[in-house]
Coordinates of C-alpha atoms in Angstrom, one line a residue:
Chain G
M6 CA 168.6 90.2 130.1
K7 CA 169.1 91.5 126.7
I8 CA 168.2 95.2 126.0
G9 CA 167.6 95.7 122.3
L10 CA 168.6 99.4 121.2
D11 CA 168.2 100.6 117.7
I12 CA 171.2 102.6 117.1
M13 CA 169.7 104.1 113.7
G14 CA 166.6 105.6 115.2
G15 CA 166.4 109.5 116.0
D16 CA 167.5 112.6 114.7
Y17 CA 171.0 112.4 115.9
A18 CA 171.4 109.0 115.6
P19 CA 173.8 107.0 115.5
K20 CA 176.1 109.4 117.6
A21 CA 173.3 110.1 120.0
T22 CA 172.5 106.1 120.4
V23 CA 176.1 105.0 120.5
L24 CA 176.8 107.8 123.4
G25 CA 173.3 106.8 125.4
A26 CA 174.4 103.3 125.0
I27 CA 177.6 103.7 126.7
S28 CA 176.0 105.9 129.5
A29 CA 173.5 103.1 129.9
Y30 CA 176.1 100.1 129.7
K31 CA 177.8 102.2 132.8
A32 CA 174.6 102.3 134.7
L33 CA 173.5 98.7 134.1
P34 CA 175.0 95.9 136.2
E35 CA 177.3 93.2 134.1
D36 CA 174.6 90.8 133.6
Q37 CA 172.4 92.9 131.8
K38 CA 173.6 93.1 128.2
I39 CA 172.6 95.8 125.8
I40 CA 172.3 94.7 121.8
L41 CA 172.8 97.3 119.6
I42 CA 171.2 97.1 116.1
G43 CA 172.2 98.9 113.2
D44 CA 175.0 100.0 111.1
K45 CA 178.1 98.9 112.8
E46 CA 180.3 100.5 110.6
Q47 CA 178.5 103.8 111.2
A48 CA 178.5 103.4 114.8
L49 CA 182.4 102.3 115.3
P50 CA 184.1 105.8 115.1
F51 CA 181.8 107.3 117.9
F52 CA 183.1 104.7 120.0
S53 CA 186.6 105.5 118.9
E54 CA 186.3 109.1 119.4
Q55 CA 184.9 108.2 123.4
D56 CA 188.2 105.8 123.6
F57 CA 185.6 103.0 124.5
N58 CA 185.7 99.6 123.9
P59 CA 182.6 98.8 121.5
D60 CA 183.2 94.8 122.4
V61 CA 181.2 95.1 125.5
F62 CA 178.2 95.6 123.2
E63 CA 176.8 93.0 121.0
F64 CA 176.3 93.8 117.8
I65 CA 173.2 92.9 115.2
H66 CA 174.8 94.6 112.0
T67 CA 172.0 95.9 109.8
T68 CA 172.0 97.7 106.4
E69 CA 169.2 99.5 105.9
V70 CA 167.1 102.6 107.9
I71 CA 163.5 103.4 107.8
G72 CA 163.5 107.3 107.8
M73 CA 161.4 109.5 110.1
G74 CA 158.9 110.5 107.0
E75 CA 158.5 106.7 105.6
H76 CA 155.1 105.3 105.6
P77 CA 155.0 103.0 108.5
T78 CA 153.3 99.8 107.0
K79 CA 155.4 100.3 103.7
A80 CA 158.6 100.4 105.2
I81 CA 158.3 97.8 107.6
V82 CA 157.4 95.3 104.5
Q83 CA 159.8 96.9 101.8
K84 CA 162.9 97.1 104.4
P85 CA 163.4 93.9 106.2
N86 CA 166.7 94.5 107.1
S87 CA 166.2 97.8 108.8
S88 CA 167.1 98.0 112.3
I89 CA 163.4 98.5 113.5
S90 CA 162.4 95.3 111.3
I91 CA 165.3 93.0 112.4
G92 CA 164.9 94.7 116.1
F93 CA 161.5 93.3 116.2
Q94 CA 162.3 89.9 114.5
L95 CA 164.9 89.5 117.2
L96 CA 162.4 90.5 120.0
K97 CA 159.7 87.6 118.6
E98 CA 162.4 85.2 118.4
G99 CA 163.4 85.9 122.3
K100 CA 166.7 86.9 121.4
L101 CA 165.9 90.0 123.1
D102 CA 163.6 90.9 126.2
S103 CA 163.2 94.4 124.9
F104 CA 163.4 96.8 121.9
A105 CA 163.4 100.3 122.0
S106 CA 164.1 103.1 119.1
A107 CA 164.1 106.8 119.1
G108 CA 163.0 106.1 115.2
N109 CA 159.8 106.5 113.2
T110 CA 157.1 105.9 115.6
G111 CA 154.5 104.7 113.1
A112 CA 157.1 102.1 112.2
M113 CA 157.6 100.8 115.6
M114 CA 153.9 100.7 116.3
V115 CA 153.4 98.4 113.2
G116 CA 156.7 96.7 113.7
A117 CA 155.4 95.5 117.1
M118 CA 152.0 94.3 116.1
F119 CA 153.5 92.6 112.9
S120 CA 156.0 90.8 115.4
V121 CA 155.1 90.4 118.5
K122 CA 151.8 90.7 118.4
T123 CA 149.0 92.5 120.3
I124 CA 148.4 90.7 123.9
P125 CA 145.3 88.2 123.5
G126 CA 142.3 90.1 125.0
V127 CA 144.1 93.6 124.0
V128 CA 141.7 95.5 121.5
R129 CA 144.3 98.0 121.0
P130 CA 147.6 99.0 122.4
A131 CA 148.4 102.4 123.3
I132 CA 151.5 104.7 123.7
A133 CA 151.8 106.0 127.2
S134 CA 153.4 109.2 127.8
I135 CA 155.0 110.1 131.3
V136 CA 153.6 113.2 132.9
P137 CA 155.2 115.2 135.4
K138 CA 153.4 116.0 138.8
L139 CA 153.4 118.9 140.9
K140 CA 153.8 117.3 144.3
G141 CA 157.1 115.4 142.9
G142 CA 156.8 112.1 140.9
Y143 CA 155.4 111.0 137.8
G144 CA 152.1 109.2 136.4
I145 CA 151.1 108.6 132.8
M146 CA 148.9 109.6 130.4
L147 CA 147.5 107.1 127.6
D148 CA 146.8 106.9 124.7
V149 CA 149.0 109.7 123.2
G150 CA 148.8 109.2 119.3
A151 CA 148.3 105.4 118.5
N152 CA 144.5 105.2 118.2
A153 CA 142.9 108.6 117.2
D154 CA 139.1 107.3 118.1
C155 CA 138.3 104.9 120.6
K156 CA 135.7 103.1 121.7
P157 CA 134.6 102.7 125.2
D158 CA 135.7 99.4 126.0
T159 CA 139.3 100.4 124.7
L160 CA 139.4 103.4 127.0
L161 CA 138.5 101.0 129.6
Q162 CA 141.7 98.7 128.9
F163 CA 143.9 101.8 128.5
G164 CA 143.0 102.2 132.2
I165 CA 144.0 98.5 133.0
L166 CA 146.9 98.7 130.7
G167 CA 148.3 102.0 132.5
K168 CA 147.4 100.9 135.9
L169 CA 149.4 98.1 135.6
F170 CA 152.5 100.2 134.5
V171 CA 152.6 102.7 137.3
E172 CA 151.9 99.9 139.7
N173 CA 155.0 97.7 138.2
V174 CA 157.1 100.3 136.7
Y175 CA 156.8 103.0 139.2
G176 CA 155.7 100.9 142.6
I177 CA 152.3 103.0 143.0
D178 CA 150.2 101.0 145.0
N179 CA 146.4 101.0 143.8
P180 CA 147.2 103.8 141.5
K181 CA 144.2 106.2 140.8
V182 CA 142.8 106.4 137.2
G183 CA 141.0 109.3 135.7
L184 CA 139.2 109.6 132.5
M185 CA 140.2 112.9 130.6
N186 CA 137.0 115.0 130.1
I187 CA 135.4 118.4 130.0
G188 CA 133.6 118.4 133.3
E189 CA 133.6 116.5 136.6
E190 CA 130.1 115.3 136.5
E191 CA 129.3 111.8 135.2
E192 CA 127.2 112.8 132.5
K193 CA 129.8 115.4 131.2
G194 CA 131.4 114.5 128.1
N195 CA 131.6 113.3 124.1
L196 CA 129.6 110.3 123.3
A197 CA 133.2 108.2 124.0
T198 CA 134.0 109.5 127.3
Q199 CA 129.9 109.5 128.3
A200 CA 129.7 105.8 127.4
T201 CA 133.3 105.0 129.2
Y202 CA 132.2 106.6 132.7
P203 CA 129.9 103.8 133.7
L204 CA 132.2 101.3 132.4
M205 CA 135.1 102.7 134.4
K206 CA 132.6 103.1 137.6
E207 CA 131.8 99.3 137.7
T208 CA 135.4 98.0 137.1
N209 CA 137.1 96.6 139.4
L210 CA 140.2 96.1 137.9
F211 CA 141.5 99.5 138.8
N212 CA 140.7 102.3 141.2
F213 CA 138.6 104.6 138.8
V214 CA 139.0 108.0 140.5
G215 CA 136.4 109.8 137.7
N216 CA 136.7 112.6 135.4
L217 CA 139.5 114.8 134.9
E218 CA 139.5 117.9 133.0
G219 CA 142.7 120.2 131.4
R220 CA 143.4 121.6 134.2
D221 CA 144.4 118.4 136.1
L222 CA 146.9 117.3 134.1
F223 CA 149.8 117.9 136.5
N224 CA 147.9 117.7 139.9
D225 CA 147.6 114.6 142.1
K226 CA 143.9 113.5 140.9
A227 CA 145.1 110.7 139.2
D228 CA 148.3 108.9 138.7
V229 CA 146.8 107.2 135.1
I230 CA 145.1 109.7 132.6
V231 CA 142.9 107.8 130.0
C232 CA 142.4 109.5 126.9
D233 CA 141.9 108.9 123.3
G234 CA 144.9 109.4 121.2
F235 CA 143.5 112.3 119.3
T236 CA 143.0 114.0 122.7
G237 CA 146.3 113.0 124.3
N238 CA 148.4 113.5 121.4
I239 CA 147.1 117.4 121.4
I240 CA 147.7 117.6 124.9
L241 CA 151.0 116.3 124.8
K242 CA 152.5 118.6 122.4
L243 CA 150.7 121.4 123.8
A244 CA 152.5 120.4 127.1
E245 CA 155.8 120.3 125.3
T246 CA 155.1 123.6 123.9
F247 CA 154.9 125.1 127.4
Y248 CA 158.0 123.5 128.4
I249 CA 160.1 124.9 125.4
L250 CA 158.4 128.3 126.0
T251 CA 159.8 128.3 129.6
L252 CA 163.1 127.1 128.5
K253 CA 163.4 130.2 126.0
K254 CA 162.1 132.7 128.4
G255 CA 164.7 131.5 130.8
F256 CA 162.5 130.4 133.5
K257 CA 164.2 127.9 135.8
D258 CA 161.9 125.7 137.8
E259 CA 162.3 122.0 139.2
F260 CA 158.8 121.1 138.1
F261 CA 159.3 122.6 134.1
D262 CA 162.8 120.7 134.2
R263 CA 161.0 117.8 134.8
F264 CA 158.8 118.0 131.6
N265 CA 162.6 117.2 129.8
Y266 CA 161.6 114.0 128.1
E267 CA 165.4 112.9 128.4
Q268 CA 164.5 112.0 132.1
Y269 CA 162.3 109.3 131.2
G270 CA 163.7 108.2 127.5
G271 CA 160.6 107.2 125.8
S272 CA 157.1 106.2 125.6
P273 CA 156.1 102.7 126.3
F274 CA 154.0 101.2 123.8
L275 CA 151.6 99.2 126.0
G276 CA 149.8 95.9 125.2
V277 CA 152.1 94.0 122.8
N278 CA 153.8 90.9 123.8
A279 CA 157.1 92.3 124.8
P280 CA 158.4 95.7 126.3
V281 CA 158.7 98.0 123.5
I282 CA 159.6 101.9 124.4
I283 CA 159.4 104.7 121.4
G284 CA 161.9 107.3 122.1
H285 CA 161.5 111.0 121.0
G286 CA 162.9 111.7 117.4
I287 CA 165.1 114.5 118.7
S288 CA 166.3 111.7 121.6
T289 CA 170.0 112.5 123.3
P290 CA 172.2 110.7 124.6
E291 CA 170.8 111.2 128.4
A292 CA 167.2 110.2 126.6
I293 CA 168.7 107.2 125.1
K294 CA 170.5 106.0 128.5
N295 CA 167.2 106.3 130.1
M296 CA 165.2 104.5 127.4
V297 CA 167.4 101.6 127.9
L298 CA 167.1 102.2 131.6
L299 CA 163.1 101.9 131.4
S300 CA 163.2 98.8 129.2
K301 CA 165.4 97.1 132.1
T302 CA 162.6 98.0 134.9
M303 CA 160.3 97.0 132.4
I304 CA 161.4 93.6 131.9
E305 CA 162.6 93.3 135.3
S306 CA 159.0 94.1 136.7
K307 CA 157.6 91.0 134.5
L308 CA 155.3 93.9 133.5
I309 CA 154.1 92.1 130.2
D310 CA 153.6 88.8 132.1
K311 CA 151.3 90.7 134.5
I312 CA 149.3 92.1 131.7
K313 CA 148.7 88.7 130.2
S314 CA 147.3 87.6 133.3
V315 CA 144.8 90.3 133.6
F316 CA 143.4 89.9 129.7
K317 CA 143.9 86.2 129.6
Chain Z
M26 CA 123.7 151.4 121.2
K27 CA 122.4 149.3 124.2
I28 CA 124.8 147.0 125.9
G29 CA 122.9 144.4 128.2
L30 CA 125.2 143.4 131.3
D31 CA 124.3 141.0 133.9
I32 CA 125.1 142.0 136.7
M33 CA 124.1 139.0 139.2
G34 CA 126.6 136.6 136.7
G35 CA 129.8 135.4 138.3
D36 CA 131.5 134.6 141.7
Y37 CA 132.1 138.0 142.4
A38 CA 128.6 139.5 141.2
P39 CA 127.0 142.0 142.1
K40 CA 130.4 144.0 143.1
A41 CA 132.8 142.9 140.3
T42 CA 129.9 143.7 137.8
V43 CA 129.1 146.9 139.4
L44 CA 132.8 148.0 139.7
G45 CA 133.2 146.7 135.9
A46 CA 130.1 148.2 134.6
I47 CA 131.6 151.8 136.0
S48 CA 135.0 151.5 134.8
A49 CA 133.0 150.3 131.4
Y50 CA 130.9 153.4 131.4
K51 CA 133.9 155.8 131.6
A52 CA 135.8 154.0 129.0
L53 CA 132.5 154.3 126.5
P54 CA 131.3 157.3 124.5
E55 CA 128.2 158.9 126.1
D56 CA 125.6 157.5 123.2
Q57 CA 126.6 154.1 124.2
K58 CA 124.4 153.0 126.8
I59 CA 125.1 149.9 129.7
I60 CA 122.0 148.5 130.7
L61 CA 122.5 146.8 133.9
I62 CA 120.1 143.6 134.4
G63 CA 119.8 142.2 138.0
D64 CA 119.1 143.0 141.8
K65 CA 119.3 146.8 141.8
E66 CA 119.1 146.9 145.7
Q67 CA 121.7 144.5 145.8
A68 CA 123.7 146.7 143.6
L69 CA 123.3 150.1 145.0
P70 CA 125.3 149.6 147.9
F71 CA 128.7 149.2 145.4
F72 CA 127.8 152.4 143.8
S73 CA 127.5 154.1 146.8
E74 CA 130.9 152.8 148.1
Q75 CA 132.4 154.4 144.7
D76 CA 130.5 157.6 145.2
F77 CA 129.3 157.1 142.0
N78 CA 125.8 158.0 140.5
P79 CA 123.9 154.8 139.6
D80 CA 121.6 156.7 137.5
V81 CA 124.1 156.6 134.2
F82 CA 123.0 153.3 133.7
E83 CA 119.5 152.1 132.7
F84 CA 118.5 149.4 135.1
I85 CA 116.4 146.3 134.7
H86 CA 115.5 144.9 138.1
T87 CA 115.5 141.4 138.3
T88 CA 114.6 138.8 141.4
E89 CA 115.8 135.5 140.4
V90 CA 119.5 134.4 140.0
I91 CA 120.5 131.5 137.8
G92 CA 123.2 129.8 140.2
M93 CA 126.6 128.4 138.6
G94 CA 125.5 124.7 139.4
E95 CA 121.9 125.1 138.2
H96 CA 121.0 122.3 135.1
P97 CA 120.9 125.1 132.6
T98 CA 117.6 123.9 130.7
K99 CA 115.9 123.7 134.0
A100 CA 117.1 126.9 135.5
I101 CA 116.0 128.8 132.2
V102 CA 112.4 127.3 132.2
Q103 CA 111.8 127.4 136.1
K104 CA 113.2 131.3 136.4
P105 CA 111.8 133.4 133.7
N106 CA 112.8 136.4 136.1
S107 CA 116.5 135.6 136.4
S108 CA 118.7 138.3 135.1
I109 CA 119.9 135.7 132.6
S110 CA 116.4 135.1 131.1
I111 CA 115.3 138.5 131.4
G112 CA 118.6 139.6 129.5
F113 CA 117.5 137.5 126.6
Q114 CA 114.2 138.5 126.5
L115 CA 115.2 142.1 126.2
L116 CA 117.8 140.8 123.5
K117 CA 115.2 138.9 121.4
E118 CA 112.8 142.0 121.5
G119 CA 115.5 144.3 120.1
K120 CA 115.7 146.2 123.6
L121 CA 119.1 145.3 124.1
D122 CA 122.1 145.0 121.3
S123 CA 124.1 142.7 123.2
F124 CA 124.1 140.6 126.0
A125 CA 126.6 139.8 128.2
S126 CA 126.9 137.5 131.3
A127 CA 129.7 135.7 133.8
G128 CA 127.1 133.4 134.9
N129 CA 126.2 130.0 134.4
T130 CA 127.9 129.3 130.9
G131 CA 125.1 126.4 130.0
A132 CA 122.3 128.8 130.9
M133 CA 123.8 131.6 128.6
M134 CA 124.1 129.2 125.8
V135 CA 120.4 127.6 126.1
G136 CA 119.3 130.9 126.7
A137 CA 120.6 132.4 123.6
M138 CA 119.4 129.4 121.5
F139 CA 115.8 129.6 123.1
S140 CA 115.3 133.2 122.8
V141 CA 117.8 135.0 119.8
K142 CA 117.9 131.6 118.2
T143 CA 120.4 130.1 115.9
I144 CA 121.2 131.9 112.5
P145 CA 119.4 130.1 109.8
G146 CA 122.0 127.7 108.4
V147 CA 124.3 127.6 111.0
V148 CA 124.3 124.0 112.4
R149 CA 125.4 125.0 115.8
P150 CA 126.8 127.8 117.6
A151 CA 130.4 127.4 118.7
I152 CA 132.2 129.5 122.1
A153 CA 134.9 131.1 120.6
S154 CA 137.8 131.6 123.0
I155 CA 140.5 134.1 122.8
V156 CA 144.5 133.0 122.5
P157 CA 147.0 135.0 122.9
K158 CA 149.9 134.6 119.9
L159 CA 153.5 134.7 120.9
K160 CA 154.2 137.4 118.0
G161 CA 151.7 139.8 120.0
G162 CA 148.2 140.0 119.2
Y163 CA 145.2 137.3 119.6
G164 CA 143.8 134.7 117.8
I165 CA 140.8 132.7 118.4
M166 CA 139.9 129.0 118.9
L167 CA 136.4 127.2 118.7
D168 CA 134.6 125.6 119.7
V169 CA 135.7 125.5 123.4
G170 CA 133.1 123.6 125.0
A171 CA 129.6 124.1 123.4
N172 CA 129.4 120.9 121.4
A173 CA 131.5 117.8 122.4
D174 CA 131.1 115.8 119.5
C175 CA 131.0 117.8 116.0
K176 CA 130.3 116.4 112.4
P177 CA 132.6 117.7 109.5
D178 CA 130.2 120.1 108.3
T179 CA 129.9 121.7 111.7
L180 CA 133.7 122.1 111.8
L181 CA 133.5 123.6 108.6
Q182 CA 131.1 126.0 109.6
F183 CA 133.4 126.7 112.8
G184 CA 135.9 128.1 110.6
I185 CA 133.5 130.5 108.8
L186 CA 132.1 131.8 112.0
G187 CA 135.8 132.2 113.3
K188 CA 136.9 133.9 109.9
L189 CA 134.1 136.6 110.6
F190 CA 134.8 137.3 114.3
V191 CA 138.6 137.8 113.7
E192 CA 138.3 139.7 110.3
N193 CA 135.5 142.0 111.6
V194 CA 136.5 142.4 115.4
Y195 CA 140.2 142.3 115.3
G196 CA 140.3 143.8 111.9
I197 CA 142.6 140.9 110.6
D198 CA 142.6 140.7 106.8
N199 CA 142.0 137.0 105.2
P200 CA 142.6 135.3 108.3
K201 CA 144.4 132.2 108.3
V202 CA 142.0 129.2 109.7
G203 CA 143.7 125.8 110.8
L204 CA 142.1 122.2 111.8
M205 CA 143.3 121.0 115.1
N206 CA 144.8 117.6 114.8
I207 CA 147.7 115.5 115.1
G208 CA 150.1 115.8 112.5
E209 CA 150.0 118.3 109.6
E210 CA 149.7 115.6 106.8
E211 CA 146.2 115.6 105.1
E212 CA 145.5 112.0 106.0
K213 CA 146.0 112.5 109.6
G214 CA 143.7 112.8 112.6
N215 CA 140.5 111.3 113.7
L216 CA 137.6 110.3 112.0
A217 CA 136.0 113.8 112.2
T218 CA 139.3 115.4 111.3
Q219 CA 139.9 113.5 108.4
A220 CA 136.4 114.1 107.1
T221 CA 136.6 118.0 107.7
Y222 CA 139.9 118.4 106.1
P223 CA 138.8 117.7 102.3
L224 CA 135.9 120.1 102.9
M225 CA 138.1 122.7 104.3
K226 CA 140.5 122.3 101.5
E227 CA 137.9 122.9 98.6
T228 CA 135.9 125.8 100.4
N229 CA 136.1 129.4 99.0
L230 CA 134.8 130.7 102.5
F231 CA 137.9 130.9 104.5
N232 CA 141.7 130.8 104.0
F233 CA 142.6 127.3 105.2
V234 CA 146.0 126.7 105.8
G235 CA 146.0 122.7 107.0
N236 CA 146.0 121.3 110.3
L237 CA 147.6 122.4 113.5
E238 CA 149.1 120.4 116.1
G239 CA 149.2 121.2 119.8
R240 CA 152.3 122.7 119.5
D241 CA 150.9 125.4 117.0
L242 CA 148.4 127.1 119.7
F243 CA 150.4 130.3 120.2
N244 CA 152.5 130.3 117.1
D245 CA 151.5 132.4 114.0
K246 CA 150.2 129.6 111.9
A247 CA 146.5 130.6 112.3
D248 CA 144.5 132.9 113.4
V249 CA 141.5 130.9 113.8
I250 CA 141.7 127.4 115.3
V251 CA 139.1 125.2 114.7
C252 CA 138.3 121.9 116.8
D253 CA 135.5 120.2 118.5
G254 CA 134.4 121.3 121.8
F255 CA 135.7 118.8 123.4
T256 CA 139.5 119.3 122.4
G257 CA 139.1 123.0 122.8
N258 CA 137.6 123.0 126.4
I259 CA 140.7 120.7 127.3
I260 CA 143.0 122.8 125.4
L261 CA 141.9 125.8 127.0
K262 CA 141.6 124.4 130.7
L263 CA 145.1 123.2 130.2
A264 CA 146.6 126.7 128.9
E265 CA 144.9 128.4 131.8
T266 CA 146.7 126.0 134.2
F267 CA 150.0 127.0 132.6
Y268 CA 149.4 130.5 133.0
I269 CA 148.6 130.0 136.8
L270 CA 151.7 128.1 137.2
T271 CA 153.8 130.2 135.8
L272 CA 151.9 133.4 138.2
K273 CA 152.7 130.8 141.2
K274 CA 156.2 130.3 140.2
G275 CA 156.7 134.0 139.8
F276 CA 157.4 134.0 136.2
K277 CA 156.6 137.5 135.0
D278 CA 156.4 137.6 131.2
E279 CA 154.4 139.6 128.8
F280 CA 153.2 136.4 126.9
F281 CA 152.3 135.1 130.1
D282 CA 150.3 138.1 131.1
R283 CA 148.2 137.9 127.8
F284 CA 147.0 134.8 129.0
N285 CA 145.1 136.9 131.5
Y286 CA 141.3 136.3 130.4
E287 CA 140.9 139.7 132.0
Q288 CA 142.4 141.2 129.2
Y289 CA 139.5 140.0 126.9
G290 CA 136.7 139.9 129.1
G291 CA 134.7 137.2 127.9
S292 CA 134.0 134.1 124.9
P293 CA 131.6 135.1 122.5
F294 CA 129.1 132.8 121.6
L295 CA 129.0 132.5 117.7
G296 CA 126.2 131.6 115.3
V297 CA 123.2 133.2 117.4
N298 CA 121.3 136.1 116.0
A299 CA 122.8 138.6 118.4
P300 CA 126.1 139.3 120.5
V301 CA 126.2 137.1 123.0
I302 CA 129.5 137.0 125.3
I303 CA 130.1 134.6 127.9
G304 CA 132.3 135.7 130.8
H305 CA 134.5 133.7 132.9
G306 CA 132.9 132.6 136.3
I307 CA 135.9 134.5 138.2
S308 CA 135.4 137.8 136.2
T309 CA 137.1 140.8 138.1
P310 CA 135.8 144.1 137.5
E311 CA 138.4 144.4 134.4
A312 CA 137.1 141.3 133.3
I313 CA 133.6 142.9 132.9
K314 CA 134.7 145.9 131.6
N315 CA 136.3 144.5 128.9
M316 CA 133.4 142.3 128.3
V317 CA 131.3 145.2 127.9
L318 CA 134.1 146.6 125.4
L319 CA 134.1 143.5 123.3
S320 CA 130.5 143.7 123.4
K321 CA 130.6 147.4 121.8
T322 CA 133.0 146.0 118.9
M323 CA 130.8 143.0 118.3
I324 CA 127.7 145.2 117.7
E325 CA 129.9 148.1 116.1
S326 CA 131.5 145.5 113.4
K327 CA 127.8 144.4 112.8
L328 CA 129.3 140.8 112.6
I329 CA 125.8 139.2 113.4
D330 CA 124.8 140.8 110.2
K331 CA 127.9 139.4 108.2
I332 CA 127.5 135.9 109.8
K333 CA 123.9 136.0 108.8
S334 CA 124.4 137.0 105.1
V335 CA 127.4 134.2 104.5
F336 CA 124.8 131.6 105.8
K337 CA 121.7 133.0 104.2

């Protein structure tokens, strides 16, 4: 197993990515290799600082970096030697089994769709965000930003992608899929959700539990929350703000602690032909480690093959 | 000044509405009359319980009630003697200066649009929700549920309605108006917000401060947050959930306390030809009192005339 990690991605790279890779290495069995993609010269001092032998990793030396503010499509085209471009090149060639980066989110999406490409039958890939549940455990919400406007068939597919993810990665049997909306009743919603409800009700591809409301984000009504990327992005950023507020106010609580993105590492980009994980820009070593471990679980679970077989 | 209050509206009516009306009476100057609309027979025992003379109020006795779960349009038509229908009839005839109810939200919207009607020039009225600010004070967000899908010109108008409300009711000079979106940059967003941004940037009807994100809900970036009713409703219900969670977890904090809807009483329905306030279904006496006081401020500020003069 070859887990690709962009060591140039994220606000605290390469220090945070190197430290995260070291932690992940210690947590992984020996046959699971982490491939570090980035500027080796910049990375080496952080290994020395830790008195850790860098030779346990395979390095792919790259000389360019796509900045957080760069235009995704332009950057991918103009910086073929960037860690993100090279990472996706290797993923496409099968030299990596997964690729993860806490770098430019747009470049990660564009890079994935240009290189390994969208799975045939999938209309639009989606970014899934992990959502902590009050009762314990996690659910996911998708899309959280890849697709601001979504047609009903796209939302239906997000339900399938999400179902397969939580089933295979979290081991949740027959997961509950809900549609984020503004009322429980079937006829409630905007044009998109009103048209999506009957499609979800009719499908036999997942267990549709009906409409959800903003108040249902953390309860047990659904394991998979489907929404367009506009709604999901706003929900996600609002929820993060609440977590930050509880921290600032000095409230300590096990539930709020599980809002900490570090614990799950990153957001899977679902619907492309390989495991791709996008980390938070502010990723710490702990987040990077968990992003690598999530990569491993996505590879082991053969999630991509399972998605392909449903959409073929 | 004649402030109309539906005493049959809300989960705890008529007890909560009677107690709220008594509190409001004590807080108001003598020349400001509260007109109670509802079943007088059901209300009187609660006055006796409080040893309070009901004759300080004018009563409009009604015999029907629109339930929380009833279909708004059907209910308004089929129950002409309901407290909501009669309230709007009186408002239309000028026998009330405002009308407030914690009853069926849909019936309140339909009733307002059927009776006093939408202000000429306003495309769609909107429900505005009060949002507490971290620095202290309040802003508003609109729409939070009246219009699930909104065209760019409608969103532009929400900016005008919101600006006039916070300027006249909260006394905020030259309020900052922002557009809820998924990124700060002009080109970010879904089709609706992408098309709305240039309209807001060009307008001289309010002080547009650009795009907001989910994380900006409680900060000082904007006094008026504009969004479609789908997005606003989900944000509102999610924010309420956080408040309830902090209560359940036993966190006490001045900021979270200001999430308590009781403090502001209700949500103004902006864009119709009279002050109309829709209360939370779970309104307590404190909420009812503050809904009456908000009615008073809306009347005194001549908000409706100011809106009319901008849209004429």
